[in-house]
Tab-separated table of C-alpha atoms in Angstrom:
chain	number	residue	atom	x	y	z
U	16	MET	CA	-36.773	107.629	-108.880
U	17	ILE	CA	-39.788	109.951	-108.007
U	18	ASN	CA	-38.142	111.413	-105.055
U	19	LYS	CA	-34.918	112.213	-106.996
U	20	LYS	CA	-37.114	114.198	-109.612
U	21	ILE	CA	-38.816	116.043	-106.718
U	22	TYR	CA	-35.437	116.842	-105.245
U	23	CYS	CA	-34.043	118.215	-108.710
U	24	LEU	CA	-37.151	120.321	-109.216
U	25	ALA	CA	-36.854	121.806	-105.700
U	26	ALA	CA	-33.225	122.511	-106.363
U	27	ALA	CA	-33.966	124.155	-109.617
U	28	LEU	CA	-36.858	126.362	-108.025
U	29	ALA	CA	-34.229	127.312	-105.395
U	30	ILE	CA	-31.706	128.486	-107.930
U	31	LEU	CA	-34.392	130.516	-109.857
U	32	GLY	CA	-35.425	132.131	-106.462
U	33	ALA	CA	-31.813	133.033	-105.643
U	34	ALA	CA	-31.317	134.527	-109.161
U	35	ALA	CA	-34.515	136.616	-108.595
U	36	SER	CA	-33.540	137.897	-105.178
U	37	CYS	CA	-30.056	138.768	-106.578
U	38	LYS	CA	-31.692	140.703	-109.316
U	39	LYS	CA	-33.703	142.610	-106.760
U	40	ALA	CA	-30.814	143.327	-104.572
U	41	ILE	CA	-28.767	145.219	-107.389
U	42	GLU	CA	-31.690	147.339	-108.501
U	43	ILE	CA	-30.658	151.060	-108.331
U	44	PRO	CA	-32.965	152.905	-105.871
U	45	GLY	CA	-34.270	156.354	-106.140
U	46	GLY	CA	-35.934	156.718	-109.552
U	47	SER	CA	-34.169	157.255	-112.776
U	48	GLU	CA	-30.924	155.279	-113.549
U	49	SER	CA	-29.806	158.318	-115.694
U	50	ARG	CA	-28.616	160.070	-112.582
U	51	TYR	CA	-25.721	157.655	-112.407
U	52	SER	CA	-24.476	158.390	-115.983
U	53	MET	CA	-21.871	160.967	-116.498
U	54	VAL	CA	-20.470	162.817	-119.630
U	55	TYR	CA	-16.853	162.580	-120.341
U	56	LEU	CA	-14.128	163.095	-123.115
U	57	PRO	CA	-12.769	159.609	-124.123
U	58	ALA	CA	-9.476	161.270	-125.077
U	59	ALA	CA	-9.161	162.491	-121.510
U	60	ALA	CA	-8.274	158.838	-120.449
U	61	THR	CA	-4.887	159.157	-122.269
U	62	ASN	CA	-2.279	161.135	-120.478
U	63	LEU	CA	-1.248	163.083	-123.714
U	64	ASN	CA	-2.576	162.470	-127.213
U	65	THR	CA	0.289	163.097	-129.409
U	66	TYR	CA	-0.030	164.379	-133.033
U	67	ILE	CA	2.692	165.022	-135.532
U	68	LEU	CA	1.517	167.269	-138.246
U	69	ARG	CA	3.152	168.154	-141.562
U	70	MET	CA	4.577	171.535	-141.743
U	71	THR	CA	2.629	172.782	-144.744
U	72	ASP	CA	0.057	175.744	-145.288
U	73	SER	CA	-2.931	173.436	-145.123
U	74	VAL	CA	-5.551	172.488	-142.511
U	75	GLN	CA	-5.115	169.063	-140.729
U	76	GLN	CA	-7.760	167.740	-138.300
U	77	ILE	CA	-7.911	166.099	-134.943
U	78	ALA	CA	-11.191	164.305	-134.055
U	79	LEU	CA	-13.030	165.225	-130.825
U	80	GLY	CA	-16.093	163.735	-129.282
U	81	ALA	CA	-18.053	163.426	-126.061
U	82	THR	CA	-19.574	160.338	-124.586
U	83	LEU	CA	-22.158	159.453	-121.940
U	84	GLY	CA	-20.913	156.739	-119.634
U	85	GLY	CA	-23.156	154.815	-117.116
U	86	THR	CA	-26.341	152.900	-117.179
U	87	GLY	CA	-28.223	153.890	-120.134
U	88	GLN	CA	-28.581	156.136	-123.359
U	89	ALA	CA	-29.249	159.873	-123.272
U	90	GLU	CA	-32.836	160.530	-122.102
U	91	LYS	CA	-32.737	163.961	-123.891
U	92	ASP	CA	-30.294	165.891	-126.116
U	93	ILE	CA	-27.288	166.864	-124.141
U	94	GLN	CA	-25.535	170.001	-125.166
U	95	VAL	CA	-21.774	170.006	-124.539
U	96	GLN	CA	-19.757	173.141	-124.627
U	97	TYR	CA	-16.009	172.911	-125.348
U	98	GLN	CA	-13.216	175.372	-124.321
U	99	VAL	CA	-9.395	175.729	-124.522
U	100	ASP	CA	-8.081	177.119	-121.083
U	101	GLN	CA	-4.685	178.437	-120.515
U	102	LYS	CA	-4.988	177.744	-116.825
U	103	MET	CA	-5.355	173.940	-117.697
U	104	ALA	CA	-2.066	174.085	-119.635
U	105	ASP	CA	-0.370	175.794	-116.734
U	106	ALA	CA	-1.787	173.260	-114.380
U	107	TYR	CA	-0.590	170.392	-116.615
U	108	ASN	CA	2.978	171.918	-116.731
U	109	ALA	CA	3.249	172.396	-113.014
U	110	ALA	CA	1.891	168.855	-112.296
U	111	LYS	CA	4.081	167.057	-114.856
U	112	GLY	CA	7.240	169.238	-114.628
U	113	THR	CA	6.898	170.268	-118.397
U	114	THR	CA	7.160	173.589	-120.059
U	115	TYR	CA	5.001	173.141	-123.130
U	116	PRO	CA	3.605	176.362	-124.586
U	117	ILE	CA	-0.129	176.495	-125.314
U	118	LEU	CA	-0.920	175.994	-129.137
U	119	PRO	CA	-1.036	179.429	-130.780
U	120	ALA	CA	-4.607	180.653	-131.054
U	121	GLY	CA	-4.302	181.729	-134.584
U	122	ALA	CA	-3.129	178.227	-135.699
U	123	TYR	CA	-6.413	176.352	-134.926
U	124	GLU	CA	-10.097	176.464	-135.041
U	125	MET	CA	-12.155	174.287	-132.676
U	126	PRO	CA	-15.973	173.874	-132.649
U	127	ALA	CA	-17.603	175.510	-129.516
U	128	SER	CA	-20.103	172.805	-128.831
U	129	THR	CA	-21.651	169.458	-129.802
U	130	VAL	CA	-24.645	167.367	-128.841
U	131	ILE	CA	-25.225	163.902	-127.680
U	132	PRO	CA	-28.487	163.019	-129.174
U	133	LYS	CA	-31.462	161.584	-127.293
U	134	GLY	CA	-31.254	157.870	-127.306
U	135	GLN	CA	-27.554	157.731	-128.121
U	136	LEU	CA	-24.333	157.236	-126.141
U	137	SER	CA	-21.817	159.533	-128.065
U	138	SER	CA	-21.815	162.781	-129.889
U	139	PRO	CA	-20.928	162.887	-133.554
U	140	LEU	CA	-17.242	163.525	-134.026
U	141	VAL	CA	-16.306	167.169	-134.659
U	142	HIS	CA	-12.830	168.215	-135.639
U	143	ILE	CA	-10.100	170.607	-134.374
U	144	LYS	CA	-8.652	172.246	-137.323
U	145	ILE	CA	-4.993	173.133	-137.291
U	146	ASN	CA	-2.872	174.864	-139.863
U	147	PRO	CA	0.828	174.422	-138.737
U	148	SER	CA	1.982	177.235	-140.926
U	149	LYS	CA	0.026	179.856	-138.966
U	150	GLY	CA	2.430	180.234	-135.922
U	151	LEU	CA	3.790	176.734	-135.193
U	152	GLU	CA	7.693	176.546	-135.138
U	153	LEU	CA	9.054	173.317	-136.848
U	154	PHE	CA	9.611	170.331	-134.237
U	155	LYS	CA	8.412	172.499	-131.399
U	156	GLN	CA	5.678	170.748	-129.114
U	157	TYR	CA	2.623	172.686	-128.039
U	158	LEU	CA	-0.064	171.773	-125.615
U	159	LEU	CA	-3.751	172.044	-126.430
U	160	PRO	CA	-6.021	171.355	-123.380
U	161	VAL	CA	-9.588	170.800	-124.363
U	162	THR	CA	-12.073	170.863	-121.562
U	163	ILE	CA	-15.841	170.427	-121.231
U	164	GLN	CA	-16.850	173.841	-119.962
U	165	SER	CA	-20.504	172.818	-119.309
U	166	ILE	CA	-23.227	170.527	-120.230
U	167	SER	CA	-27.044	170.449	-120.147
U	168	ASP	CA	-28.831	170.919	-116.789
U	169	GLY	CA	-29.617	167.757	-114.883
U	170	VAL	CA	-26.876	165.795	-116.476
U	171	GLN	CA	-23.631	165.000	-114.614
U	172	LEU	CA	-20.094	165.706	-115.811
U	173	ASN	CA	-17.149	163.257	-114.959
U	174	GLN	CA	-14.625	165.636	-113.418
U	175	ASN	CA	-11.690	163.216	-113.766
U	176	LEU	CA	-12.277	162.849	-117.623
U	177	ARG	CA	-13.329	166.394	-118.335
U	178	THR	CA	-10.050	167.734	-120.012
U	179	ALA	CA	-8.124	166.017	-122.844
U	180	TYR	CA	-4.663	167.076	-123.381
U	181	TYR	CA	-3.240	167.249	-127.029
U	182	LEU	CA	0.504	167.540	-127.707
U	183	VAL	CA	0.930	168.791	-131.100
U	184	SER	CA	4.045	169.438	-133.245
U	185	ALA	CA	4.965	170.206	-136.854
U	186	SER	CA	7.510	168.073	-138.755
U	187	LEU	CA	8.758	167.254	-142.138
U	188	ASN	CA	9.352	164.069	-144.258
U	189	LEU	CA	12.992	163.117	-144.350
U	190	ASN	CA	12.456	161.518	-147.806
U	191	ASP	CA	11.613	164.872	-149.262
U	192	PHE	CA	15.140	166.056	-148.789
U	193	THR	CA	18.031	165.059	-150.952
U	194	GLU	CA	21.787	165.026	-149.490
U	195	PHE	CA	24.159	167.793	-150.660
U	196	SER	CA	26.846	166.759	-153.068
U	197	ARG	CA	30.264	166.696	-151.277
U	198	ASP	CA	32.254	167.429	-154.301
U	199	LYS	CA	33.181	170.925	-153.019
U	200	TRP	CA	33.466	170.082	-149.312
U	201	THR	CA	36.698	170.480	-147.231
U	202	ILE	CA	37.432	170.154	-143.656
U	203	LEU	CA	37.503	173.752	-141.991
U	204	SER	CA	38.772	172.454	-138.578
U	205	TYR	CA	38.767	169.796	-135.928
U	206	ASP	CA	39.498	169.365	-132.279
U	207	SER	CA	41.685	166.318	-133.047
U	208	GLN	CA	42.347	163.344	-135.300
U	209	GLU	CA	44.516	160.336	-135.257
U	210	PRO	CA	47.129	159.622	-137.966
U	211	ALA	CA	48.235	156.573	-136.150
U	212	GLU	CA	45.183	154.634	-137.195
U	213	GLY	CA	46.975	154.260	-140.569
U	214	GLN	CA	45.526	152.763	-143.732
U	215	PRO	CA	42.817	151.654	-144.519
U	216	ASN	CA	41.371	153.231	-141.534
U	217	GLY	CA	42.640	156.729	-142.009
U	218	GLY	CA	41.939	158.332	-138.671
U	219	LEU	CA	41.997	161.748	-140.215
U	220	ALA	CA	39.293	164.159	-140.228
U	221	LEU	CA	39.101	164.264	-144.158
U	222	ASN	CA	38.105	160.698	-143.862
U	223	ALA	CA	34.755	161.704	-142.741
U	224	ILE	CA	33.905	163.169	-146.107
U	225	ASP	CA	35.861	160.905	-148.518
U	226	ASN	CA	32.825	158.848	-149.650
U	227	ASN	CA	34.485	155.599	-148.162
U	228	THR	CA	32.795	153.907	-145.374
U	229	ALA	CA	35.830	151.724	-144.807
U	230	SER	CA	37.864	154.626	-143.621
U	231	PHE	CA	36.964	156.870	-140.605
U	232	TRP	CA	37.812	159.986	-138.560
U	233	HIS	CA	38.988	159.258	-135.112
U	234	SER	CA	39.855	161.649	-132.167
U	235	LYS	CA	43.283	161.419	-130.744
U	236	TRP	CA	44.297	158.406	-128.880
U	237	ASN	CA	48.039	157.762	-129.498
U	238	GLY	CA	49.992	159.153	-126.560
U	239	GLY	CA	46.847	159.625	-124.482
U	240	GLU	CA	43.158	160.197	-125.284
U	241	THR	CA	41.808	163.648	-125.391
U	242	PRO	CA	38.358	163.971	-123.473
U	243	MET	CA	35.038	164.930	-124.894
U	244	PRO	CA	33.794	167.053	-126.495
U	245	HIS	CA	35.204	166.292	-130.009
U	246	TRP	CA	34.246	168.532	-133.105
U	247	LEU	CA	34.572	168.528	-136.648
U	248	ALA	CA	33.665	171.535	-139.017
U	249	VAL	CA	33.122	171.428	-142.792
U	250	ASP	CA	33.296	173.993	-145.574
U	251	LEU	CA	30.380	173.277	-147.839
U	252	GLY	CA	32.144	175.292	-150.552
U	253	GLU	CA	28.914	177.315	-151.111
U	254	THR	CA	26.153	178.792	-149.110
U	255	LYS	CA	23.244	176.403	-148.597
U	256	THR	CA	20.067	176.016	-146.285
U	257	LEU	CA	21.069	173.513	-143.797
U	258	HIS	CA	18.119	171.206	-142.707
U	259	GLY	CA	19.940	168.376	-141.269
U	260	ILE	CA	22.717	165.911	-141.148
U	261	THR	CA	23.580	162.411	-141.998
U	262	LEU	CA	25.907	160.089	-140.155
U	263	ILE	CA	27.338	156.690	-140.986
U	264	GLY	CA	29.067	155.021	-137.972
U	265	ARG	CA	32.509	153.254	-138.011
U	266	GLN	CA	31.921	149.993	-139.613
U	267	SER	CA	32.826	147.957	-136.409
U	268	ASP	CA	31.606	146.982	-133.014
U	269	ASN	CA	34.044	149.309	-131.248
U	270	LYS	CA	32.758	151.682	-128.473
U	271	GLY	CA	32.660	155.325	-129.049
U	272	LYS	CA	30.043	155.913	-131.825
U	273	PRO	CA	28.550	159.461	-131.269
U	274	LYS	CA	25.573	159.651	-129.209
U	275	ASP	CA	24.884	163.166	-128.163
U	276	ILE	CA	25.708	165.715	-130.813
U	277	THR	CA	25.318	169.514	-131.123
U	278	VAL	CA	24.933	170.954	-134.692
U	279	ALA	CA	26.133	174.504	-135.443
U	280	VAL	CA	26.257	176.637	-138.515
U	281	SER	CA	28.345	179.887	-139.586
U	282	THR	CA	28.455	182.170	-142.563
U	283	ASN	CA	32.126	183.218	-142.025
U	284	GLY	CA	33.760	180.148	-140.260
U	285	THR	CA	34.189	182.147	-137.087
U	286	ASP	CA	30.788	182.949	-135.626
U	287	TRP	CA	28.716	179.959	-134.771
U	288	GLU	CA	24.927	179.401	-134.175
U	289	ASP	CA	23.544	176.137	-132.636
U	290	VAL	CA	20.653	175.018	-134.784
U	291	GLY	CA	19.968	171.716	-133.056
U	292	GLN	CA	20.746	168.687	-130.855
U	293	VAL	CA	20.825	165.178	-132.393
U	294	THR	CA	21.022	161.870	-130.677
U	295	GLY	CA	22.818	159.413	-132.729
U	296	LYS	CA	22.306	155.670	-132.649
U	297	ASP	CA	24.864	152.928	-131.798
U	298	THR	CA	24.787	151.502	-135.267
U	299	ASN	CA	26.818	151.072	-138.546
U	300	ASP	CA	23.766	152.009	-140.717
U	301	LYS	CA	23.315	155.380	-142.087
U	302	GLN	CA	21.229	157.809	-139.956
U	303	LYS	CA	19.342	160.960	-140.965
U	304	TYR	CA	18.260	163.863	-138.651
U	305	PHE	CA	16.680	167.198	-138.982
U	306	VAL	CA	18.168	170.162	-137.089
U	307	THR	CA	15.681	172.216	-135.198
U	308	THR	CA	16.312	175.501	-136.923
U	309	PHE	CA	17.074	175.804	-140.617
U	310	ARG	CA	19.719	178.488	-141.527
U	311	GLU	CA	21.628	179.483	-144.623
U	312	ALA	CA	25.197	178.712	-143.866
U	313	ARG	CA	28.727	178.212	-145.719
U	314	TYR	CA	30.056	175.997	-142.844
U	315	PHE	CA	28.491	173.581	-140.360
U	316	ARG	CA	30.033	171.904	-137.376
U	317	ILE	CA	29.221	168.692	-135.312
U	318	THR	CA	30.224	168.596	-131.632
U	319	VAL	CA	30.068	165.212	-130.083
U	320	THR	CA	29.609	165.525	-126.284
U	321	SER	CA	29.130	161.884	-125.463
U	322	GLY	CA	29.546	158.509	-127.200
U	323	TYR	CA	28.352	154.902	-126.669
U	324	GLY	CA	30.370	153.021	-124.164
U	325	ASP	CA	31.130	156.116	-122.046
U	326	THR	CA	34.427	156.544	-123.902
U	327	ARG	CA	36.779	159.631	-123.914
U	328	TYR	CA	37.157	159.198	-127.823
U	329	THR	CA	34.776	159.126	-130.737
U	330	HIS	CA	34.905	158.091	-134.499
U	331	LEU	CA	32.736	158.452	-137.539
U	332	ALA	CA	32.953	156.859	-141.037
U	333	GLU	CA	30.971	159.460	-142.950
U	334	LEU	CA	29.361	162.774	-142.250
U	335	GLY	CA	26.718	164.352	-144.687
U	336	ALA	CA	24.021	167.092	-144.762
U	337	PHE	CA	20.867	168.011	-146.553
């Protein structure tokens, strides 16, 4: 029994000795451990920090902060200088194959600097202040590259996490817009329709605005399908500002529901201006989409360039606008 106790004690001392030797083995040589710490932007760890702001004449904020990563807290106050650099936006677009314009300078204010206080790991959060009404186009995406321009002497900067990229756009709330009454609507024109659908399906262009989801407009198929694109133009009966369209798909599982759609408007029914591209869903449910450019118009037109199921035909139960 005594020998066993001595054996256990020796083993325990051996383990403690090994632990001590391991600790000594990972000690960082060469003085202060602070030289292994680096300042970086946490937001730089994300490829794109995406923000969708409300298109209002008001200031909206994006938080920004710097952090010290490494082996310990800041041994002194660390001054961090921020900068927005067009060259960084150009480099991002070149690397990613994108064409994002830089956020207009008049639309935002950004603090020039911050401080990581002594004994801390991070700076207090500051804010990039953006007013979308000061130069942003609705739904357009802008790039804001925020980089650390410089830091206090004697402190290292993490070059890989030096620049954070923010993708900013201005949008609206679909629920803020009420659909137009269709009481005065008529069909202006269409590329084709299919009377052979018969009742209750309808198949005619006017079935897309008849307030009846059981009927639908269908492009021609009897005697041979006509190929894409297919289009349908509506007379609103009065001039309105078009903000977007609504779609209700044919109430079936049939292929051919509209997928890629171009929306155009006209004041005279002859000259047309494209105001947006819409990607419809393969659903029977109601869909609501903004157009990119709001215009006053008496007429609007949808052109279906592709449908679900890779069909030559398309169909639609109800078409609306707001």
